[in-house]
Each structure stands twice: as structure tokens, then as C-alpha cells.
PDB file of C-alpha atoms in Angstrom:
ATOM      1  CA  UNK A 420     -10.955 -63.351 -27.612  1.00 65.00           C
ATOM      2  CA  UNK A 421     -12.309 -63.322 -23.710  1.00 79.00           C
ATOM      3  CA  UNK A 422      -9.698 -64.858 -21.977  1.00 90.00           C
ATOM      4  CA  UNK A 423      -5.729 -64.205 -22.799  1.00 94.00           C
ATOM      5  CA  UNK A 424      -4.779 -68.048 -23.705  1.00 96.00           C
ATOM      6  CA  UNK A 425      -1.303 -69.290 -24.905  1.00 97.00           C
ATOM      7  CA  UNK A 426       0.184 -72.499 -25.628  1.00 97.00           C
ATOM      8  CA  UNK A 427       2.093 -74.327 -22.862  1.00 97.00           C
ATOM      9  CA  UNK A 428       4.878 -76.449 -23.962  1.00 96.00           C
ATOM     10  CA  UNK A 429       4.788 -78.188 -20.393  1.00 96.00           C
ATOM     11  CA  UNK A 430       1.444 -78.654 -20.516  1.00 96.00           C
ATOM     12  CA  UNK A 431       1.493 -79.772 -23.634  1.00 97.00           C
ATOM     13  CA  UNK A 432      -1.690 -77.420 -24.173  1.00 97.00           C
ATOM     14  CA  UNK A 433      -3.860 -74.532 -24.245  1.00 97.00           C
ATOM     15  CA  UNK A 434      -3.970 -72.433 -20.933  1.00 97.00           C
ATOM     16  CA  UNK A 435      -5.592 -69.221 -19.525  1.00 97.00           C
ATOM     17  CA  UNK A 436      -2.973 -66.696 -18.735  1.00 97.00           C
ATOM     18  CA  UNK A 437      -3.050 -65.243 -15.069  1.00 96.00           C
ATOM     19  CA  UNK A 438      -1.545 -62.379 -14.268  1.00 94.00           C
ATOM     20  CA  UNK A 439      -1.065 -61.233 -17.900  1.00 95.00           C
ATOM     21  CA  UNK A 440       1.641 -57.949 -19.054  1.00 96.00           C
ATOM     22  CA  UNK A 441       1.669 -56.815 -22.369  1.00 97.00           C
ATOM     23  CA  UNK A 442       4.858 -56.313 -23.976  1.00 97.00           C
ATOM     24  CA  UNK A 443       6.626 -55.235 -26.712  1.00 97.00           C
ATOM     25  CA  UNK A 444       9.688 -57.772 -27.992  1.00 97.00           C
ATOM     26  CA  UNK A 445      12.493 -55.992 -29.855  1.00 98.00           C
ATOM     27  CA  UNK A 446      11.972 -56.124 -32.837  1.00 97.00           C
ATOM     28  CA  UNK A 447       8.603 -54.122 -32.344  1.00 97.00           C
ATOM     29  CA  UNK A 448       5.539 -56.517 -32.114  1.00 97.00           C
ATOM     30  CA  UNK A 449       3.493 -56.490 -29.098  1.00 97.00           C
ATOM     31  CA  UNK A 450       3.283 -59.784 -26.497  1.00 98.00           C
ATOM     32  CA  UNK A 451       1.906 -61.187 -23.732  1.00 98.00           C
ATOM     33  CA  UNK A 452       3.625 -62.711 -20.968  1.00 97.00           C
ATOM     34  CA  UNK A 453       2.289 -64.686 -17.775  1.00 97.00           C
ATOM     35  CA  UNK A 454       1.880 -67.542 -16.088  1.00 97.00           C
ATOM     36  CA  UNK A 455      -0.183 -70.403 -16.891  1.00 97.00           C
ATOM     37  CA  UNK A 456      -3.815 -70.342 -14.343  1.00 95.00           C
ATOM     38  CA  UNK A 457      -3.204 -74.641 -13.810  1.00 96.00           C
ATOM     39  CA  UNK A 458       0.388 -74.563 -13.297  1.00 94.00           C
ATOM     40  CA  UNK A 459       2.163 -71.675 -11.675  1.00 94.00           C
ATOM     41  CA  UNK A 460       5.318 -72.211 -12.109  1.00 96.00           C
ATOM     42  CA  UNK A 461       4.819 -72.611 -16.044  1.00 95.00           C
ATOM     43  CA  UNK A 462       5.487 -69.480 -17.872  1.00 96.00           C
ATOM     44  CA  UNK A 463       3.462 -69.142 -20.892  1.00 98.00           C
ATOM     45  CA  UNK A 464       4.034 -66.315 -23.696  1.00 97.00           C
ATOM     46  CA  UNK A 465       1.953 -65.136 -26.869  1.00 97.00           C
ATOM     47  CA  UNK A 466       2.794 -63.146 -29.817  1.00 97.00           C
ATOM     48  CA  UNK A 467      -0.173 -60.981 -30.961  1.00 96.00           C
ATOM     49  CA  UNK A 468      -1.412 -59.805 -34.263  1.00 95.00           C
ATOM     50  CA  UNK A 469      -1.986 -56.375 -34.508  1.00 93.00           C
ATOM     51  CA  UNK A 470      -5.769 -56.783 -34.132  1.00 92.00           C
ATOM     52  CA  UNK A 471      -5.384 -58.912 -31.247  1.00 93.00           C
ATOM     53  CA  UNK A 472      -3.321 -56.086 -29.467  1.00 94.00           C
ATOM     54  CA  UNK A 473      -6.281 -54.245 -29.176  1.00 93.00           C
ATOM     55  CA  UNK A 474      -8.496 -56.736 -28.051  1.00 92.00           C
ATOM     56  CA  UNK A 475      -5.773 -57.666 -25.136  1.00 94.00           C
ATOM     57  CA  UNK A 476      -5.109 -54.070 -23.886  1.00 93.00           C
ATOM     58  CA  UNK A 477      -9.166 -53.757 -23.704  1.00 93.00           C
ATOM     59  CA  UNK A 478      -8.881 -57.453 -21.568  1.00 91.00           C
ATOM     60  CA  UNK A 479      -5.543 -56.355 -19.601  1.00 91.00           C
ATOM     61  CA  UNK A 480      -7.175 -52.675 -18.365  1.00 82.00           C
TER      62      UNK A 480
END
């Protein structure tokens, strides 16, 4: 994992997240949240694993 990519259901496809937060949803797993880099007015969203949170905090600084 590099980039931070989710899946766009406007774009029907797989885009780089700009501006990525990491989040946690209620019911305890961590997310991220952003908006797709082609489109800016799509908002994109991801659900991480548990290894992947610590791959995206090490991405998102």
C-alpha cells in the first residue's frame, strides 16, 4: 500500500484519495475518508483491516 485508494461508485473505479482523514466508524473499526484526486466533488471512503491501519497512519503522517 503507497497510495490511499478506494473505490468510487461515480467513477465507477479505483481512485487515489486526496486529502485523506483517518477515522474511526462506530462500531470501532478504523476508516478513511476523502475525496477522489480525478473528481473533486466525489467523496470516496475505505474500511481498513487492522494491518492496513498501520500502513495508512504511516502514509497519512
Amino acid at each position: 500500500m503507497d497510495k490511499l485508494t478506494a473505490y468510487s461508485v461515480k467513477l465507477k473505479k479505483v481512485v487515489e484519495i486526496k486529502n485523506p482523514e483517518l477515522i474511526t466508524m462506530k462500531n470501532g473499526r478504523m476508516a478513511v475518508s476523502g475525496v477522489a484526486a480525478e473528481d473533486p466533488n466525489s467523496k470516496v471512503f475505505r474500511i481498513l483491516s487492522q494491518s492496513d491501519v498501520e500502513k495508512a497512519k504511516k502514509l497519512i503522517g
